């Protein structure tokens, strides 16, 4: 007799839940069949992509001289093919990062949860959170993300790369000795501990060192780099890591983890796994950097991206003639083919310019 009320209560709760689920389900399927489905793909991108400009953009940019930086171009084009896009997402963490609520509820690599104390200490030490006065005050910035692909070799793009306002390089990609093909300017080098340059004389003389943290331990590693302390153990890293970064704290930054979050779950559509790191749900650093640029640059170009599996003997990286394309292995963390679908949309729609045509290959 006593059990009955709670039983009724449970029953009520159950049917409520079932009803809720039913509504949710019908809403999902309906929003699919109410015309959205035919226009937009499952990630929310326009299905029909071409490089044409929306009318309002033709008007807006019509009077600019050829080659001039087009203010707001990348974000406007992105919004035209992906209406859910909202530009606001700062490049680096700054002391107000907790107000950027999107990243508060996720553990690394998708957010800052559990690392707040350490991040506060790091930000208090670096004291700088932007690109520097000159770049921060520009009304229109062009950015290029230089990937590490062997496809850069022999294309002599160096001079054109250096003309960008912001040149982003990744991990240990060298400049010295490769200037003709990859340029000599480095505004920032985005890296994780295992990917950062380990040979001190390979660093360019000036650039921002930007940590893209893929695990909690990476923040701890950065604290050793910022405070110039000796890293005693490399336990927890998946290979050897840099022990020293030849930069003042004021030239170090933390990349906003939101770009990993957005790239993984919204733009590429990798498995959500309760918002935690899991099989095949971590975007590669290159795609994270491109996502950052979409939010923070007026025009975005890339070079040195894409793997061409039809040429297994071609060098994988521009700086190493011995590692071949065929060395790419099925990876536990990344999903290269799904990621490529996303990058292809950006190139096809003209959101980003691919200077080495490695993303499309013969496919555009
Ligand atoms: C472009 O130039 C024309 C003629 O000078 C002018 O009428 C028009 O307002 C300009 N458009 C923009 C977006 O500035
Ligand atoms: C990549 O995504 C595709 C399509 O969702 C899936 O079939 C494949 O198993 C994924 N690969 C990895 C390594 O997770």
Coordinates of C-alpha atoms and ligand atoms in Angstrom, one line a residue:
X1 CA 0.0 0.0 0.0
X2 CA 2.8 2.3 0.8
X3 CA 4.5 1.8 -2.5
X4 CA 1.6 2.9 -4.5
X5 CA 2.0 6.7 -4.4
X6 CA 5.7 6.6 -5.4
X7 CA 4.8 4.0 -8.1
X8 CA 2.2 6.4 -9.5
X9 CA 4.7 9.1 -9.3
X10 CA 7.2 7.1 -11.2
X11 CA 4.6 6.2 -13.8
X12 CA 3.7 9.8 -14.2
X13 CA 7.3 10.8 -14.5
X14 CA 7.9 8.0 -17.0
X15 CA 5.0 9.0 -19.3
X16 CA 6.1 12.6 -19.0
X17 CA 9.6 11.6 -20.1
X18 CA 8.2 9.5 -22.9
X19 CA 6.0 12.4 -24.1
X20 CA 9.0 14.7 -24.0
X21 CA 11.0 12.3 -26.0
X22 CA 8.2 12.0 -28.5
X23 CA 8.0 15.7 -28.9
X24 CA 11.7 16.1 -29.2
X25 CA 11.9 13.3 -31.8
X26 CA 9.0 14.7 -33.9
X27 CA 10.6 18.2 -33.7
X28 CA 13.9 16.8 -34.9
X29 CA 12.4 14.9 -37.8
X30 CA 10.1 17.7 -38.6
X31 CA 12.8 20.4 -38.6
X32 CA 14.4 18.0 -41.1
X33 CA 11.4 17.7 -43.4
X34 CA 10.3 21.3 -43.3
X35 CA 12.6 22.2 -46.2
X36 CA 15.8 22.6 -44.2
X37 CA 16.8 19.1 -44.9
X38 CA 17.0 19.7 -48.6
X39 CA 19.0 22.9 -48.3
X40 CA 21.3 22.1 -45.5
X41 CA 23.4 19.0 -44.6
X42 CA 23.4 17.3 -41.3
X43 CA 26.1 19.7 -39.9
X44 CA 24.0 22.7 -41.0
X45 CA 26.0 23.7 -44.1
X46 CA 24.3 24.7 -47.3
X47 CA 24.4 21.7 -49.6
X48 CA 25.0 23.6 -52.8
X49 CA 28.3 25.4 -52.5
X50 CA 29.9 27.6 -55.0
X51 CA 32.2 30.6 -54.8
X52 CA 29.6 33.2 -55.7
X53 CA 29.1 36.1 -53.4
X54 CA 25.8 36.9 -51.8
X55 CA 24.3 40.1 -53.3
X56 CA 24.9 42.2 -50.2
X57 CA 28.6 41.3 -50.3
X58 CA 28.9 42.2 -53.9
X59 CA 27.6 45.6 -53.0
X60 CA 29.7 45.9 -49.9
X61 CA 33.0 44.9 -51.6
X62 CA 32.2 46.2 -55.1
X63 CA 34.1 49.5 -54.6
X64 CA 37.3 48.0 -53.1
X65 CA 40.3 48.0 -55.3
X66 CA 41.4 44.5 -56.4
X67 CA 43.5 42.7 -53.8
X68 CA 42.5 45.0 -51.0
X69 CA 41.5 43.4 -47.7
X70 CA 37.8 42.9 -47.5
X71 CA 36.5 43.6 -44.0
X72 CA 34.4 40.8 -42.5
X73 CA 34.7 38.7 -45.6
X74 CA 35.5 35.3 -44.1
X75 CA 32.8 35.5 -41.4
X76 CA 30.2 36.8 -43.9
X77 CA 30.9 34.1 -46.4
X78 CA 30.9 31.5 -43.6
X79 CA 27.5 32.7 -42.3
X80 CA 26.1 32.5 -45.9
X81 CA 26.8 28.8 -46.0
X82 CA 26.5 28.0 -42.3
X83 CA 23.8 30.3 -40.7
X84 CA 24.7 29.0 -37.2
X85 CA 28.0 30.8 -37.3
X86 CA 28.6 33.5 -34.8
X87 CA 31.9 35.3 -35.1
X88 CA 32.5 36.2 -31.5
X89 CA 35.2 34.0 -30.1
X90 CA 38.5 35.5 -29.0
X91 CA 41.7 34.0 -30.3
X92 CA 43.4 33.6 -27.0
X93 CA 42.3 33.1 -23.4
X94 CA 42.4 36.4 -21.4
X95 CA 41.4 37.1 -17.8
X96 CA 37.8 37.3 -18.8
X97 CA 37.7 33.8 -20.2
X98 CA 35.2 32.5 -17.6
X99 CA 32.6 34.8 -19.1
X100 CA 33.0 33.0 -22.4
X101 CA 30.6 30.4 -21.0
X102 CA 30.8 27.9 -23.9
X103 CA 34.1 26.4 -22.7
X104 CA 33.4 26.3 -19.0
X105 CA 31.6 23.0 -18.9
X106 CA 34.1 20.9 -20.9
X107 CA 37.3 19.3 -19.8
X108 CA 40.4 19.7 -22.0
X109 CA 40.7 19.6 -25.0
X110 CA 37.2 21.0 -25.5
X111 CA 37.2 23.5 -22.5
X112 CA 38.9 24.8 -19.4
X113 CA 37.0 22.8 -16.7
X114 CA 39.3 21.6 -13.9
X115 CA 42.2 23.8 -15.1
X116 CA 40.9 27.3 -14.0
X117 CA 43.4 27.8 -11.2
X118 CA 46.4 27.0 -13.3
X119 CA 45.1 29.1 -16.2
X120 CA 44.6 32.1 -13.9
X121 CA 48.2 31.8 -12.8
X122 CA 49.4 31.5 -16.4
X123 CA 47.4 34.5 -17.5
X124 CA 48.6 36.5 -14.6
X125 CA 52.2 35.7 -15.7
X126 CA 51.9 36.4 -19.4
X127 CA 49.9 39.6 -19.0
X128 CA 49.4 39.9 -22.8
X129 CA 46.4 38.4 -24.5
X130 CA 46.3 39.8 -28.0
X131 CA 48.4 39.8 -31.2
X132 CA 50.1 43.1 -30.3
X133 CA 49.1 46.7 -30.7
X134 CA 49.7 47.0 -34.4
X135 CA 47.8 43.9 -35.5
X136 CA 45.0 44.4 -32.9
X137 CA 44.2 47.8 -34.2
X138 CA 44.0 46.9 -37.9
X139 CA 40.5 47.3 -39.3
X140 CA 41.1 44.4 -41.8
X141 CA 43.4 41.5 -41.3
X142 CA 44.5 38.8 -43.8
X143 CA 45.7 35.6 -42.3
X144 CA 47.3 32.5 -43.7
X145 CA 47.7 29.2 -42.0
X146 CA 50.7 27.4 -43.3
X147 CA 50.4 23.7 -43.0
X148 CA 53.3 21.3 -43.0
X149 CA 52.5 19.5 -46.2
X150 CA 55.1 18.4 -48.7
X151 CA 52.9 20.0 -51.3
X152 CA 54.6 23.4 -50.5
X153 CA 57.9 22.2 -51.9
X154 CA 59.0 24.0 -55.1
X155 CA 56.0 26.3 -55.3
X156 CA 58.0 29.4 -54.3
X157 CA 55.1 30.8 -52.4
X158 CA 57.3 32.3 -49.7
X159 CA 57.1 35.9 -50.8
X160 CA 53.3 35.8 -51.2
X161 CA 52.9 34.1 -47.7
X162 CA 54.9 37.0 -46.1
X163 CA 52.5 39.5 -47.5
X164 CA 49.8 38.4 -45.1
X165 CA 49.2 40.4 -42.0
X166 CA 49.2 37.3 -39.9
X167 CA 51.2 34.2 -40.7
X168 CA 50.3 31.1 -38.6
X169 CA 52.7 28.2 -38.4
X170 CA 52.1 24.9 -36.7
X171 CA 54.2 22.8 -34.3
X172 CA 57.8 22.3 -35.5
X173 CA 57.4 23.4 -39.1
X174 CA 60.7 25.2 -39.8
X175 CA 61.3 28.5 -41.6
X176 CA 65.1 28.6 -41.7
X177 CA 66.3 27.1 -45.0
X178 CA 62.8 27.0 -46.5
X179 CA 62.1 30.7 -46.9
X180 CA 61.6 30.5 -50.7
X181 CA 58.7 28.1 -50.3
X182 CA 57.2 28.9 -47.0
X183 CA 58.2 32.5 -46.3
X184 CA 60.1 34.0 -43.4
X185 CA 57.5 35.7 -41.4
X186 CA 55.9 34.0 -38.4
X187 CA 53.3 35.9 -36.4
X188 CA 52.4 32.9 -34.2
X189 CA 53.4 29.3 -33.8
X190 CA 50.6 27.2 -32.5
X191 CA 51.8 24.0 -30.9
X192 CA 51.2 21.3 -28.2
X193 CA 54.0 20.0 -26.0
X194 CA 54.8 17.0 -28.2
X195 CA 54.8 19.0 -31.3
X196 CA 56.8 22.1 -30.2
X197 CA 60.2 22.7 -31.6
X198 CA 62.9 21.1 -29.4
X199 CA 66.0 22.4 -31.1
X200 CA 66.5 26.0 -29.9
X201 CA 68.3 27.2 -33.0
X202 CA 65.3 26.2 -35.1
X203 CA 63.1 29.0 -33.6
X204 CA 62.5 32.1 -35.6
X205 CA 63.8 35.2 -33.8
X206 CA 60.3 36.6 -33.2
X207 CA 56.8 35.1 -32.9
X208 CA 54.1 34.4 -30.4
X209 CA 54.2 30.9 -28.9
X210 CA 50.6 29.7 -28.6
X211 CA 49.7 26.6 -26.7
X212 CA 46.8 24.5 -28.1
X213 CA 46.1 22.3 -25.1
X214 CA 44.8 18.8 -26.0
X215 CA 45.0 17.5 -22.4
X216 CA 45.1 18.8 -18.9
X217 CA 48.8 18.1 -18.6
X218 CA 49.5 20.5 -21.4
X219 CA 48.6 23.5 -19.2
X220 CA 51.0 22.2 -16.5
X221 CA 53.7 21.9 -19.2
X222 CA 53.0 25.5 -20.2
X223 CA 53.5 26.6 -16.6
X224 CA 57.0 25.1 -16.7
X225 CA 57.7 26.9 -19.9
X226 CA 56.4 30.2 -18.7
X227 CA 58.2 30.1 -15.4
X228 CA 61.4 28.6 -17.0
X229 CA 61.4 25.6 -14.7
X230 CA 62.9 22.3 -15.3
X231 CA 60.4 19.7 -16.4
X232 CA 61.4 16.6 -14.3
X233 CA 59.2 14.0 -15.9
X234 CA 57.6 13.5 -19.3
X235 CA 55.1 11.0 -18.0
X236 CA 51.7 11.4 -19.5
X237 CA 53.0 12.8 -22.8
X238 CA 52.8 10.5 -25.9
X239 CA 56.3 11.3 -27.0
X240 CA 59.2 13.6 -26.0
X241 CA 58.3 17.2 -25.4
X242 CA 60.1 20.5 -25.6
X243 CA 61.9 21.4 -22.4
X244 CA 62.3 25.1 -23.0
X245 CA 60.6 27.7 -25.2
X246 CA 62.8 30.7 -26.0
X247 CA 60.1 33.2 -25.4
X248 CA 59.3 35.7 -22.6
X249 CA 56.0 35.0 -20.8
X250 CA 54.6 38.1 -22.6
X251 CA 55.0 36.3 -25.9
X252 CA 53.1 33.2 -24.8
X253 CA 49.4 32.7 -25.3
X254 CA 46.8 30.0 -24.7
X255 CA 44.6 29.3 -27.7
X256 CA 40.9 29.5 -26.9
X257 CA 39.8 25.8 -26.6
X258 CA 36.5 26.8 -28.1
X259 CA 38.0 26.3 -31.6
X260 CA 38.6 22.6 -30.7
X261 CA 35.0 22.3 -29.4
X262 CA 33.4 24.0 -32.3
X263 CA 35.5 22.2 -35.0
X264 CA 34.9 18.8 -33.5
X265 CA 31.2 18.8 -32.7
X266 CA 29.7 21.5 -34.8
X267 CA 31.7 22.0 -37.9
X268 CA 33.1 18.5 -38.6
X269 CA 30.5 16.5 -36.7
X270 CA 32.8 14.1 -34.8
X271 CA 31.3 11.8 -32.1
X272 CA 30.2 13.8 -29.1
X273 CA 31.1 11.1 -26.5
X274 CA 29.6 13.1 -23.7
X275 CA 31.8 16.0 -24.5
X276 CA 34.9 14.1 -23.7
X277 CA 37.9 12.9 -25.7
X278 CA 37.2 9.7 -27.4
X279 CA 37.9 7.7 -30.5
X280 CA 38.2 9.8 -33.6
X281 CA 36.8 13.0 -32.1
X282 CA 39.9 15.3 -31.9
X283 CA 40.4 17.7 -34.8
X284 CA 43.9 18.1 -36.1
X285 CA 45.8 21.2 -35.2
X286 CA 45.6 22.6 -38.7
X287 CA 41.8 22.5 -38.7
X288 CA 41.7 24.1 -35.2
X289 CA 43.9 26.9 -36.5
X290 CA 41.6 27.5 -39.5
X291 CA 38.6 27.6 -37.2
X292 CA 40.4 30.2 -35.1
X293 CA 41.1 32.3 -38.2
X294 CA 37.4 32.2 -39.4
X295 CA 36.5 33.9 -36.1
X296 CA 39.4 36.4 -36.0
X297 CA 40.6 37.2 -39.5
X298 CA 38.8 39.2 -42.3
X299 CA 40.3 37.0 -45.0
X300 CA 41.7 33.5 -44.5
X301 CA 44.0 31.5 -46.8
X302 CA 45.8 28.2 -46.3
X303 CA 48.8 26.6 -47.8
X304 CA 50.4 23.2 -47.3
X305 CA 47.2 21.4 -46.4
X306 CA 45.9 18.0 -47.6
X307 CA 47.3 14.6 -48.1
X308 CA 47.3 13.1 -51.5
X309 CA 47.1 9.3 -51.1
X310 CA 47.5 8.8 -54.8
X311 CA 51.2 9.7 -54.4
X312 CA 52.3 7.4 -51.5
X313 CA 55.9 8.1 -52.2
X314 CA 55.7 11.9 -52.1
X315 CA 57.2 13.5 -49.0
X316 CA 54.6 14.1 -46.2
X317 CA 56.2 17.3 -44.9
X318 CA 58.0 20.0 -46.7
X319 CA 60.9 19.8 -44.3
X320 CA 61.6 16.1 -44.3
X321 CA 62.3 14.2 -47.6
X322 CA 62.3 10.8 -45.9
X323 CA 58.9 10.5 -44.4
X324 CA 56.5 9.5 -47.1
X325 CA 52.8 10.1 -47.6
X326 CA 52.2 6.4 -47.0
X327 CA 53.4 6.9 -43.4
X328 CA 50.0 8.3 -42.4
X329 CA 48.4 5.7 -40.3
X330 CA 44.8 5.2 -39.3
X331 CA 44.7 7.4 -36.2
X332 CA 42.8 6.8 -33.0
X333 CA 42.3 10.4 -32.2
X334 CA 41.6 12.1 -35.6
X335 CA 39.2 11.4 -38.4
X336 CA 41.1 12.7 -41.4
X337 CA 38.4 11.9 -44.0
X338 CA 35.6 13.6 -42.1
X339 CA 37.7 16.5 -41.4
X340 CA 38.5 16.8 -45.1
X341 CA 34.8 17.0 -45.9
X342 CA 34.6 20.1 -43.8
X343 CA 37.6 21.8 -45.2
X344 CA 36.3 21.0 -48.7
X345 CA 33.1 22.9 -48.0
X346 CA 35.2 26.0 -47.0
X347 CA 37.3 25.8 -50.1
X348 CA 34.3 25.2 -52.5
X349 CA 32.4 28.1 -51.1
X350 CA 35.4 30.4 -51.2
X351 CA 35.4 31.0 -47.4
X352 CA 39.1 30.2 -47.5
X353 CA 41.6 30.3 -50.3
X354 CA 43.7 27.2 -50.7
X355 CA 47.0 28.3 -52.3
X356 CA 48.4 24.9 -52.8
X357 CA 45.2 23.2 -53.9
X358 CA 45.8 20.2 -51.6
X359 CA 42.4 20.2 -50.0
X360 CA 40.5 19.8 -53.2
X361 CA 43.1 17.8 -55.1
X362 CA 41.4 17.1 -58.4
X363 CA 38.0 17.3 -56.7
X364 CA 37.0 20.9 -57.1
Ligands
LIG1 C1 30.4 52.5 -54.3 O1 30.6 53.7 -55.2 C2 29.4 54.3 -55.7 C3 29.8 55.4 -56.6 O2 30.9 56.1 -56.2 C4 28.6 54.8 -54.5 O3 27.4 55.4 -54.9 C5 28.3 53.6 -53.5 O4 27.6 54.0 -52.4 C6 29.5 52.9 -53.1 N1 29.2 51.7 -52.4 C7 29.7 51.4 -51.1 C8 29.3 50.2 -50.5 O5 30.5 52.2 -50.6
LIG2 C1 35.4 8.6 -39.4 O1 34.1 8.9 -39.6 C2 33.4 8.0 -40.4 C3 32.0 8.5 -40.8 O2 31.4 9.0 -39.6 C4 33.3 6.6 -39.7 O3 32.7 5.7 -40.5 C5 34.8 6.2 -39.4 O4 34.7 5.0 -38.6 C6 35.5 7.3 -38.6 N1 36.9 7.0 -38.4 C7 37.5 7.0 -37.2 C8 38.9 6.7 -37.2 O5 36.9 7.3 -36.2

